[in-house]
Structure formats: C-alpha cells, structure tokens
Amino acid sequence: MNEIITIDCNACSVPIQMETVWKKPLLSTSNLFRLPWEVYPFKDITIIRQHLKLIGTHLQIIEAKNDYEAILPLKACLKVCAVFFVLRGSIKFFGNSTEEQNQILSSCFSLIYFPYGRTDLTLPPGLHNFLIVSLEYDWPLSFPNIADTFYPLIECWKKNFPSVFVLPFCETPFKLKRILVKIRRIAILDFKESLDILIYISNCIKLYHEQNTSKSLVSERELLKIGKKLLIYLQENYMIDERCRLALVAQQFGISTFILQRSCNIIYGTTFFQLLTQIRIEKSCKLLEHTKMEINQIAIEVGYANPSAFGKSFKRIKNLSASRYRKNQTGNGD
C-alpha cells in the first residue's frame, strides 16, 4: 500500500522499530475504520497511527503523547496538499524554522501544502490527536468559485515550493464535527462507502472555503490600510520575536489571522511570515554593510534566536550566505 504522508522512522539517530497491534492502545481516544494501530515508541514521544489509502486520498489518525516539547516527524512521499484537523492538543509550529511559530490549538482545521521529504511538527507537552487527509494532485482546488481561497496552495504545488505552507486555521464548526464522526465510523466494506468518504472530504474542503469567505468580507481599501499598518508595525518590532507572532499581531489589530494573512497576500503578494523575514533580512543587510558586528550577533539583533535559522533565511532570499554578502559589499569577510 503506497502512502502519501507517513511517520519518518529515521527521525532518531538510531532507527526505531514500529509495532503493529490490533488491540486498541491505552493512548488512543479514537479510531479510524476498524484498522490496526501502528505504534512508534520514540525516545521523547510515543506516536500511534491508523491509516487507509483510497483512490485520490490517504487518511490517517495520528495520536501522540509527550511529557516535554517534542517533534512529530512526518514524511511526504511526494508533494501533496492535505486537510489537517487538530482534534485534541496543539501544535507549536510546522517545519524547522522558528520564524513560523504560531500556537495552533484544537479544535480547528486547515489546508496545508507539504513538500516532498520530511516536515517536523513541534508539539508542546500533552496528548495530541490529528486527522490528516492527503489529497493527490487531481483534487479540484482550482475551480473559479473557490480558487481565491486555495490559490497559495496551487502556486506552491506548481512551483515545487520547498517549505510547508499553511493556510489560516479555522474553528471546526458543528456541521464539520458531524462529518468527522461519519468518516471515522465508515467500515469501507464496499464501493459506496469508499465514495461516501470522498464526498465527506469534499464537504470538508467546501466548509473551509465557506468559513474563509464569510471572514473575508473586507474591502480592498480596508485591506490596504491593514497592510500599511502591518508594515509599520513589523518595521518597528521585527527585532522582538514575541511581538511578531501572527495571532498576537492579529489580536492587537482587532482582526482575524485570516484577514491579516489575506492583507499580506493581496498587498504584498506574500505571507505574514515571509514579509517579516524579508524585513529582517533587509535590516541585517544594512548591519552587514555598515557595521563590524559578528553575524551571530546580527542574527540576534534582527530577531532570530537561532543563528542557523537566520543563515538559512538569508541564503534563501539573497541566494548567498551572509558572510559572502558582506564580503561582496565591503571587500572584507568575517
């Protein structure tokens, strides 16, 4: 059975031994399709999983328990979009970049672009429960009446974007919770039940579009005002990471994270975190050109707690390292 997204067993230096069991583990609070569980006993986190591959999609329930902050290592076997449900617990951030920190609490859902390869979800201590519905390329996300909502995912797919891209998370409405119950209770014993699953998934995508459409009734003039206000705010606060969290900025502006993200997309053609990164890198360029500060110190000065993350961001945007940039501009290396 070919999987689209799976658990990366090689996440530890010593590969773990996955165990398949039919008896419901004590950790489990839900089940999917009366299937066996896979148990992954990582050092810092215990993960259990059920999954099912259907035509055009791959569904899985992932549950995790960790006493300390830990990593849930996911591996995409091809670039893919997925409907991602946080049923219990929370996610600190997707991916390895601390610049994308944004606490995601249950109960909520989103659509996410996963690139080929490994993507880490950082989880705070606790119990966590996720439903991931992977969508193969031919799923209809580009119909004219819904294209605006899913445009970023479609572009990521077309351009083979190398990083995770997460659309704004929405609260899970009661109507959707009923659909999730139906999905988990289907036994998949015949063709009709397989078709029902695909219909339920389509309804989940439709509800996501409806949620965002109802939240996006903001004029372009208002979005422009938000965009200008945001640019000023980030230019004044880019060096203090705690003040540059998406949820916190949206709360201070008195708007939803979706409206803030939409403003960035329409006014600047980018995401909130990409805009913040661009500002930080431009500020770092000035320090590289006009000061003799060490690069690690510059990273901290522009808001990066992790110099390695700064180095990756700088190279991604400028196509060369910070030290090479300084040498090119000043004729002097570190």
GROMACS .gro file of C-alpha atoms in nm:
model
  334
    1MET     CA    1   0.000   0.000   0.000
    2ASN     CA    2   0.156   0.327  -0.112
    3GLU     CA    3   0.126   0.606   0.143
    4ILE     CA    4   0.135   0.979   0.075
    5ILE     CA    5   0.234   1.104   0.421
    6THR     CA    6   0.382   0.876   0.684
    7ILE     CA    7   0.586   0.880   1.006
    8ASP     CA    8   0.962   0.913   0.950
    9CYS     CA    9   1.108   0.620   1.142
   10ASN     CA   10   1.461   0.752   1.082
   11ALA     CA   11   1.398   1.071   1.281
   12CYS     CA   12   1.625   0.942   1.558
   13SER     CA   13   1.993   0.863   1.519
   14VAL     CA   14   1.900   0.500   1.589
   15PRO     CA   15   1.602   0.395   1.372
   16ILE     CA   16   1.308   0.278   1.583
   17GLN     CA   17   1.113  -0.043   1.545
   18MET     CA   18   0.749   0.020   1.459
   19GLU     CA   19   0.500  -0.232   1.602
   20THR     CA   20   0.159  -0.318   1.454
   21VAL     CA   21  -0.115  -0.412   1.702
   22TRP     CA   22  -0.488  -0.490   1.674
   23LYS     CA   23  -0.572  -0.424   2.037
   24LYS     CA   24  -0.656  -0.058   2.094
   25PRO     CA   25  -0.360   0.111   2.273
   26LEU     CA   26  -0.430   0.288   2.603
   27LEU     CA   27  -0.316   0.613   2.443
   28SER     CA   28  -0.588   0.601   2.178
   29THR     CA   29  -0.900   0.816   2.219
   30SER     CA   30  -1.044   0.750   1.871
   31ASN     CA   31  -1.019   0.507   1.587
   32LEU     CA   32  -1.036   0.500   1.208
   33PHE     CA   33  -1.210   0.230   1.001
   34ARG     CA   34  -1.153  -0.058   1.246
   35LEU     CA   35  -0.793  -0.089   1.128
   36PRO     CA   36  -0.479  -0.198   1.318
   37TRP     CA   37  -0.266   0.058   1.501
   38GLU     CA   38   0.099   0.130   1.434
   39VAL     CA   39   0.299   0.216   1.748
   40TYR     CA   40   0.614   0.432   1.722
   41PRO     CA   41   0.799   0.443   2.058
   42PHE     CA   42   1.032   0.739   2.001
   43LYS     CA   43   1.256   0.848   2.289
   44ASP     CA   44   1.072   1.173   2.369
   45ILE     CA   45   0.728   1.096   2.225
   46THR     CA   46   0.501   0.795   2.173
   47ILE     CA   47   0.304   0.800   1.847
   48ILE     CA   48   0.021   0.569   1.739
   49ARG     CA   49  -0.137   0.575   1.396
   50GLN     CA   50  -0.409   0.423   1.179
   51HIS     CA   51  -0.426   0.488   0.807
   52LEU     CA   52  -0.618   0.400   0.495
   53LYS     CA   53  -0.530   0.455   0.125
   54LEU     CA   54  -0.816   0.522  -0.116
   55ILE     CA   55  -0.824   0.641  -0.476
   56GLY     CA   56  -0.704   1.001  -0.475
   57THR     CA   57  -0.658   1.028  -0.100
   58HIS     CA   58  -0.488   0.885   0.208
   59LEU     CA   59  -0.646   0.919   0.553
   60GLN     CA   60  -0.478   0.875   0.888
   61ILE     CA   61  -0.539   0.933   1.255
   62ILE     CA   62  -0.222   1.022   1.447
   63GLU     CA   63  -0.218   1.040   1.826
   64ALA     CA   64   0.083   1.137   2.034
   65LYS     CA   65   0.184   1.167   2.397
   66ASN     CA   66   0.489   1.359   2.518
   67ASP     CA   67   0.591   1.486   2.863
   68TYR     CA   68   0.822   1.751   2.718
   69GLU     CA   69   0.829   1.953   2.397
   70ALA     CA   70   0.887   1.704   2.117
   71ILE     CA   71   0.890   1.654   1.742
   72LEU     CA   72   0.629   1.468   1.537
   73PRO     CA   73   0.831   1.372   1.225
   74LEU     CA   74   0.616   1.346   0.913
   75LYS     CA   75   0.749   1.237   0.575
   76ALA     CA   76   0.574   1.321   0.248
   77CYS     CA   77   0.647   1.068  -0.026
   78LEU     CA   78   0.555   1.329  -0.288
   79LYS     CA   79   0.449   1.693  -0.278
   80VAL     CA   80   0.093   1.699  -0.154
   81CYS     CA   81  -0.187   1.908  -0.009
   82ALA     CA   82  -0.377   1.785   0.296
   83VAL     CA   83  -0.679   1.874   0.504
   84PHE     CA   84  -0.535   1.885   0.855
   85PHE     CA   85  -0.755   1.860   1.165
   86VAL     CA   86  -0.632   1.933   1.518
   87LEU     CA   87  -0.882   1.723   1.717
   88ARG     CA   88  -0.703   1.740   2.050
   89GLY     CA   89  -0.397   1.911   2.194
   90SER     CA   90  -0.198   2.167   1.996
   91ILE     CA   91   0.093   2.234   1.761
   92LYS     CA   92   0.363   2.486   1.843
   93PHE     CA   93   0.470   2.527   1.480
   94PHE     CA   94   0.514   2.349   1.149
   95GLY     CA   95   0.856   2.297   0.999
   96ASN     CA   96   1.202   2.364   1.138
   97SER     CA   97   1.201   2.744   1.117
   98THR     CA   98   1.135   2.925   1.445
   99GLU     CA   99   1.018   3.228   1.245
  100GLU     CA  100   0.696   3.040   1.172
  101GLN     CA  101   0.598   2.989   1.536
  102ASN     CA  102   0.226   3.018   1.585
  103GLN     CA  103   0.048   2.811   1.850
  104ILE     CA  104  -0.235   2.612   1.691
  105LEU     CA  105  -0.496   2.486   1.936
  106SER     CA  106  -0.776   2.233   1.892
  107SER     CA  107  -1.046   2.217   1.771
  108CYS     CA  108  -0.955   2.360   1.430
  109PHE     CA  109  -0.863   2.267   1.074
  110SER     CA  110  -0.676   2.396   0.772
  111LEU     CA  111  -0.542   2.301   0.430
  112ILE     CA  112  -0.166   2.257   0.413
  113TYR     CA  113   0.091   2.214   0.140
  114PHE     CA  114   0.360   1.955   0.225
  115PRO     CA  115   0.675   1.941   0.008
  116TYR     CA  116   0.846   1.612  -0.070
  117GLY     CA  117   1.055   1.497   0.225
  118ARG     CA  118   1.044   1.537   0.599
  119THR     CA  119   0.844   1.801   0.786
  120ASP     CA  120   0.859   1.831   1.165
  121LEU     CA  121   0.567   1.939   1.381
  122THR     CA  122   0.682   2.073   1.718
  123LEU     CA  123   0.436   1.973   1.991
  124PRO     CA  124   0.414   2.118   2.342
  125PRO     CA  125   0.380   1.864   2.627
  126GLY     CA  126   0.047   1.678   2.639
  127LEU     CA  127  -0.186   1.449   2.445
  128HIS     CA  128  -0.245   1.524   2.077
  129ASN     CA  129  -0.484   1.389   1.817
  130PHE     CA  130  -0.471   1.477   1.445
  131LEU     CA  131  -0.663   1.365   1.138
  132ILE     CA  132  -0.468   1.412   0.814
  133VAL     CA  133  -0.647   1.373   0.481
  134SER     CA  134  -0.391   1.381   0.199
  135LEU     CA  135  -0.509   1.496  -0.144
  136GLU     CA  136  -0.346   1.387  -0.467
  137TYR     CA  137  -0.294   1.647  -0.740
  138ASP     CA  138  -0.619   1.591  -0.926
  139TRP     CA  139  -0.836   1.708  -0.634
  140PRO     CA  140  -1.039   2.012  -0.750
  141LEU     CA  141  -0.894   2.310  -0.562
  142SER     CA  142  -0.880   2.542  -0.864
  143PHE     CA  143  -1.246   2.580  -0.960
  144PRO     CA  144  -1.324   2.951  -1.028
  145ASN     CA  145  -1.561   2.983  -0.732
  146ILE     CA  146  -1.303   2.862  -0.479
  147ALA     CA  147  -0.971   2.946  -0.648
  148ASP     CA  148  -0.905   3.259  -0.437
  149THR     CA  149  -0.911   3.060  -0.114
  150PHE     CA  150  -0.673   2.789  -0.230
  151TYR     CA  151  -0.454   2.992  -0.467
  152PRO     CA  152  -0.144   2.982  -0.238
  153LEU     CA  153  -0.155   2.602  -0.225
  154ILE     CA  154  -0.195   2.572  -0.602
  155GLU     CA  155   0.103   2.804  -0.655
  156CYS     CA  156   0.316   2.607  -0.409
  157TRP     CA  157   0.230   2.291  -0.599
  158LYS     CA  158   0.307   2.441  -0.941
  159LYS     CA  159   0.637   2.597  -0.830
  160ASN     CA  160   0.750   2.294  -0.628
  161PHE     CA  161   0.782   2.516  -0.318
  162PRO     CA  162   1.043   2.361  -0.081
  163SER     CA  163   0.876   2.453   0.252
  164VAL     CA  164   0.547   2.379   0.425
  165PHE     CA  165   0.272   2.633   0.355
  166VAL     CA  166  -0.020   2.653   0.599
  167LEU     CA  167  -0.345   2.831   0.522
  168PRO     CA  168  -0.505   3.006   0.824
  169PHE     CA  169  -0.661   2.763   1.070
  170CYS     CA  170  -1.038   2.788   1.119
  171GLU     CA  171  -1.250   2.674   1.409
  172THR     CA  172  -1.423   2.342   1.343
  173PRO     CA  173  -1.799   2.411   1.310
  174PHE     CA  174  -2.054   2.167   1.449
  175LYS     CA  175  -2.154   2.064   1.096
  176LEU     CA  176  -1.796   1.956   1.027
  177LYS     CA  177  -1.766   1.766   1.356
  178ARG     CA  178  -2.062   1.554   1.246
  179ILE     CA  179  -1.885   1.481   0.917
  180LEU     CA  180  -1.570   1.373   1.104
  181VAL     CA  181  -1.773   1.128   1.311
  182LYS     CA  182  -1.915   0.978   0.991
  183ILE     CA  183  -1.567   0.948   0.837
  184ARG     CA  184  -1.431   0.756   1.134
  185ARG     CA  185  -1.731   0.522   1.159
  186ILE     CA  186  -1.738   0.400   0.798
  187ALA     CA  187  -1.613   0.044   0.770
  188ILE     CA  188  -1.523   0.069   0.397
  189LEU     CA  189  -1.680  -0.263   0.306
  190ASP     CA  190  -1.798  -0.171  -0.043
  191PHE     CA  191  -1.762   0.080  -0.327
  192LYS     CA  192  -2.042   0.304  -0.198
  193GLU     CA  193  -1.868   0.359   0.136
  194SER     CA  194  -1.543   0.445  -0.043
  195LEU     CA  195  -1.735   0.701  -0.249
  196ASP     CA  196  -1.901   0.839   0.065
  197ILE     CA  197  -1.559   0.909   0.214
  198LEU     CA  198  -1.461   1.114  -0.091
  199ILE     CA  199  -1.786   1.310  -0.067
  200TYR     CA  200  -1.724   1.380   0.303
  201ILE     CA  201  -1.374   1.507   0.222
  202SER     CA  202  -1.516   1.733  -0.049
  203ASN     CA  203  -1.762   1.870   0.205
  204CYS     CA  204  -1.473   1.945   0.445
  205ILE     CA  205  -1.298   2.147   0.173
  206LYS     CA  206  -1.623   2.325   0.090
  207LEU     CA  207  -1.678   2.417   0.457
  208TYR     CA  208  -1.324   2.554   0.480
  209HIS     CA  209  -1.393   2.775   0.178
  210GLU     CA  210  -1.724   2.892   0.326
  211GLN     CA  211  -1.559   2.973   0.661
  212ASN     CA  212  -1.294   3.187   0.495
  213THR     CA  213  -1.535   3.352   0.254
  214SER     CA  214  -1.756   3.463   0.542
  215LYS     CA  215  -1.449   3.604   0.719
  216SER     CA  216  -1.310   3.781   0.413
  217LEU     CA  217  -1.584   4.039   0.353
  218VAL     CA  218  -1.335   4.322   0.384
  219SER     CA  219  -1.293   4.586   0.113
  220GLU     CA  220  -0.962   4.628  -0.068
  221ARG     CA  221  -0.937   4.976   0.084
  222GLU     CA  222  -0.956   4.826   0.433
  223LEU     CA  223  -0.705   4.558   0.339
  224LEU     CA  224  -0.470   4.830   0.213
  225LYS     CA  225  -0.499   5.014   0.547
  226ILE     CA  226  -0.425   4.691   0.734
  227GLY     CA  227  -0.127   4.620   0.508
  228LYS     CA  228   0.026   4.965   0.563
  229LYS     CA  229  -0.033   4.942   0.937
  230LEU     CA  230   0.126   4.596   0.945
  231LEU     CA  231   0.435   4.709   0.755
  232ILE     CA  232   0.491   4.994   1.002
  233TYR     CA  233   0.435   4.759   1.296
  234LEU     CA  234   0.682   4.497   1.172
  235GLN     CA  235   0.945   4.759   1.088
  236GLU     CA  236   0.921   4.882   1.448
  237ASN     CA  237   0.905   4.540   1.617
  238TYR     CA  238   1.088   4.295   1.387
  239MET     CA  239   1.372   4.253   1.639
  240ILE     CA  240   1.139   4.128   1.919
  241ASP     CA  241   1.013   3.784   1.822
  242GLU     CA  242   0.740   3.771   2.088
  243ARG     CA  243   0.572   4.077   1.933
  244CYS     CA  244   0.576   3.930   1.583
  245ARG     CA  245   0.356   3.625   1.631
  246LEU     CA  246   0.072   3.611   1.379
  247ALA     CA  247  -0.203   3.551   1.637
  248LEU     CA  248  -0.074   3.827   1.867
  249VAL     CA  249  -0.050   4.087   1.588
  250ALA     CA  250  -0.399   3.999   1.462
  251GLN     CA  251  -0.533   4.033   1.817
  252GLN     CA  252  -0.369   4.375   1.858
  253PHE     CA  253  -0.516   4.488   1.525
  254GLY     CA  254  -0.860   4.357   1.626
  255ILE     CA  255  -0.892   4.130   1.322
  256SER     CA  256  -0.872   3.758   1.246
  257THR     CA  257  -0.550   3.589   1.140
  258PHE     CA  258  -0.720   3.512   0.808
  259ILE     CA  259  -0.781   3.883   0.735
  260LEU     CA  260  -0.421   3.964   0.829
  261GLN     CA  261  -0.287   3.690   0.602
  262ARG     CA  262  -0.522   3.797   0.323
  263SER     CA  263  -0.399   4.155   0.351
  264CYS     CA  264  -0.037   4.037   0.317
  265ASN     CA  265  -0.124   3.823   0.016
  266ILE     CA  266  -0.316   4.094  -0.169
  267ILE     CA  267  -0.099   4.397  -0.081
  268TYR     CA  268   0.248   4.239  -0.077
  269GLY     CA  269   0.196   3.912  -0.264
  270THR     CA  270   0.340   3.713   0.025
  271THR     CA  271   0.254   3.561   0.363
  272PHE     CA  272   0.285   3.729   0.703
  273PHE     CA  273   0.596   3.526   0.791
  274GLN     CA  274   0.759   3.584   0.453
  275LEU     CA  275   0.702   3.959   0.490
  276LEU     CA  276   0.855   3.952   0.838
  277THR     CA  277   1.152   3.753   0.708
  278GLN     CA  278   1.208   3.997   0.421
  279ILE     CA  279   1.215   4.290   0.665
  280ARG     CA  280   1.459   4.112   0.896
  281ILE     CA  281   1.693   4.018   0.612
  282GLU     CA  282   1.693   4.372   0.470
  283LYS     CA  283   1.776   4.510   0.815
  284SER     CA  284   2.055   4.255   0.851
  285CYS     CA  285   2.200   4.361   0.514
  286LYS     CA  286   2.243   4.716   0.643
  287LEU     CA  287   2.421   4.587   0.953
  288LEU     CA  288   2.645   4.367   0.740
  289GLU     CA  289   2.735   4.662   0.519
  290HIS     CA  290   2.780   4.937   0.778
  291THR     CA  291   2.896   4.763   1.098
  292LYS     CA  292   3.159   4.513   1.207
  293MET     CA  293   2.916   4.312   1.421
  294GLU     CA  294   2.959   3.935   1.410
  295ILE     CA  295   2.699   3.754   1.202
  296ASN     CA  296   2.561   3.561   1.500
  297GLN     CA  297   2.515   3.892   1.682
  298ILE     CA  298   2.340   4.039   1.378
  299ALA     CA  299   2.105   3.739   1.372
  300ILE     CA  300   2.000   3.811   1.731
  301GLU     CA  301   1.978   4.185   1.659
  302VAL     CA  302   1.718   4.131   1.384
  303GLY     CA  303   1.504   3.889   1.582
  304TYR     CA  304   1.647   3.542   1.533
  305ALA     CA  305   1.707   3.335   1.846
  306ASN     CA  306   1.871   3.070   1.629
  307PRO     CA  307   2.163   3.192   1.408
  308SER     CA  308   2.125   2.880   1.194
  309ALA     CA  309   1.768   2.978   1.107
  310PHE     CA  310   1.894   3.325   1.016
  311GLY     CA  311   2.158   3.176   0.789
  312LYS     CA  312   1.903   2.962   0.606
  313SER     CA  313   1.660   3.253   0.565
  314PHE     CA  314   1.935   3.484   0.441
  315LYS     CA  315   2.060   3.237   0.182
  316ARG     CA  316   1.706   3.158   0.065
  317ILE     CA  317   1.629   3.526  -0.001
  318LYS     CA  318   1.969   3.657  -0.116
  319ASN     CA  319   2.097   3.337  -0.282
  320LEU     CA  320   2.427   3.366  -0.095
  321SER     CA  321   2.548   3.344   0.263
  322ALA     CA  322   2.560   3.643   0.496
  323SER     CA  323   2.942   3.628   0.509
  324ARG     CA  324   2.965   3.624   0.129
  325TYR     CA  325   2.720   3.913   0.108
  326ARG     CA  326   2.934   4.120   0.348
  327LYS     CA  327   3.249   4.037   0.153
  328ASN     CA  328   3.085   4.136  -0.177
  329GLN     CA  329   2.960   4.466  -0.033
  330THR     CA  330   3.263   4.569   0.169
  331GLY     CA  331   3.550   4.368   0.029
  332ASN     CA  332   3.606   4.213   0.373
  333GLY     CA  333   3.498   3.877   0.506
  334ASP     CA  334   3.435   3.790   0.873
   0.00000   0.00000   0.00000
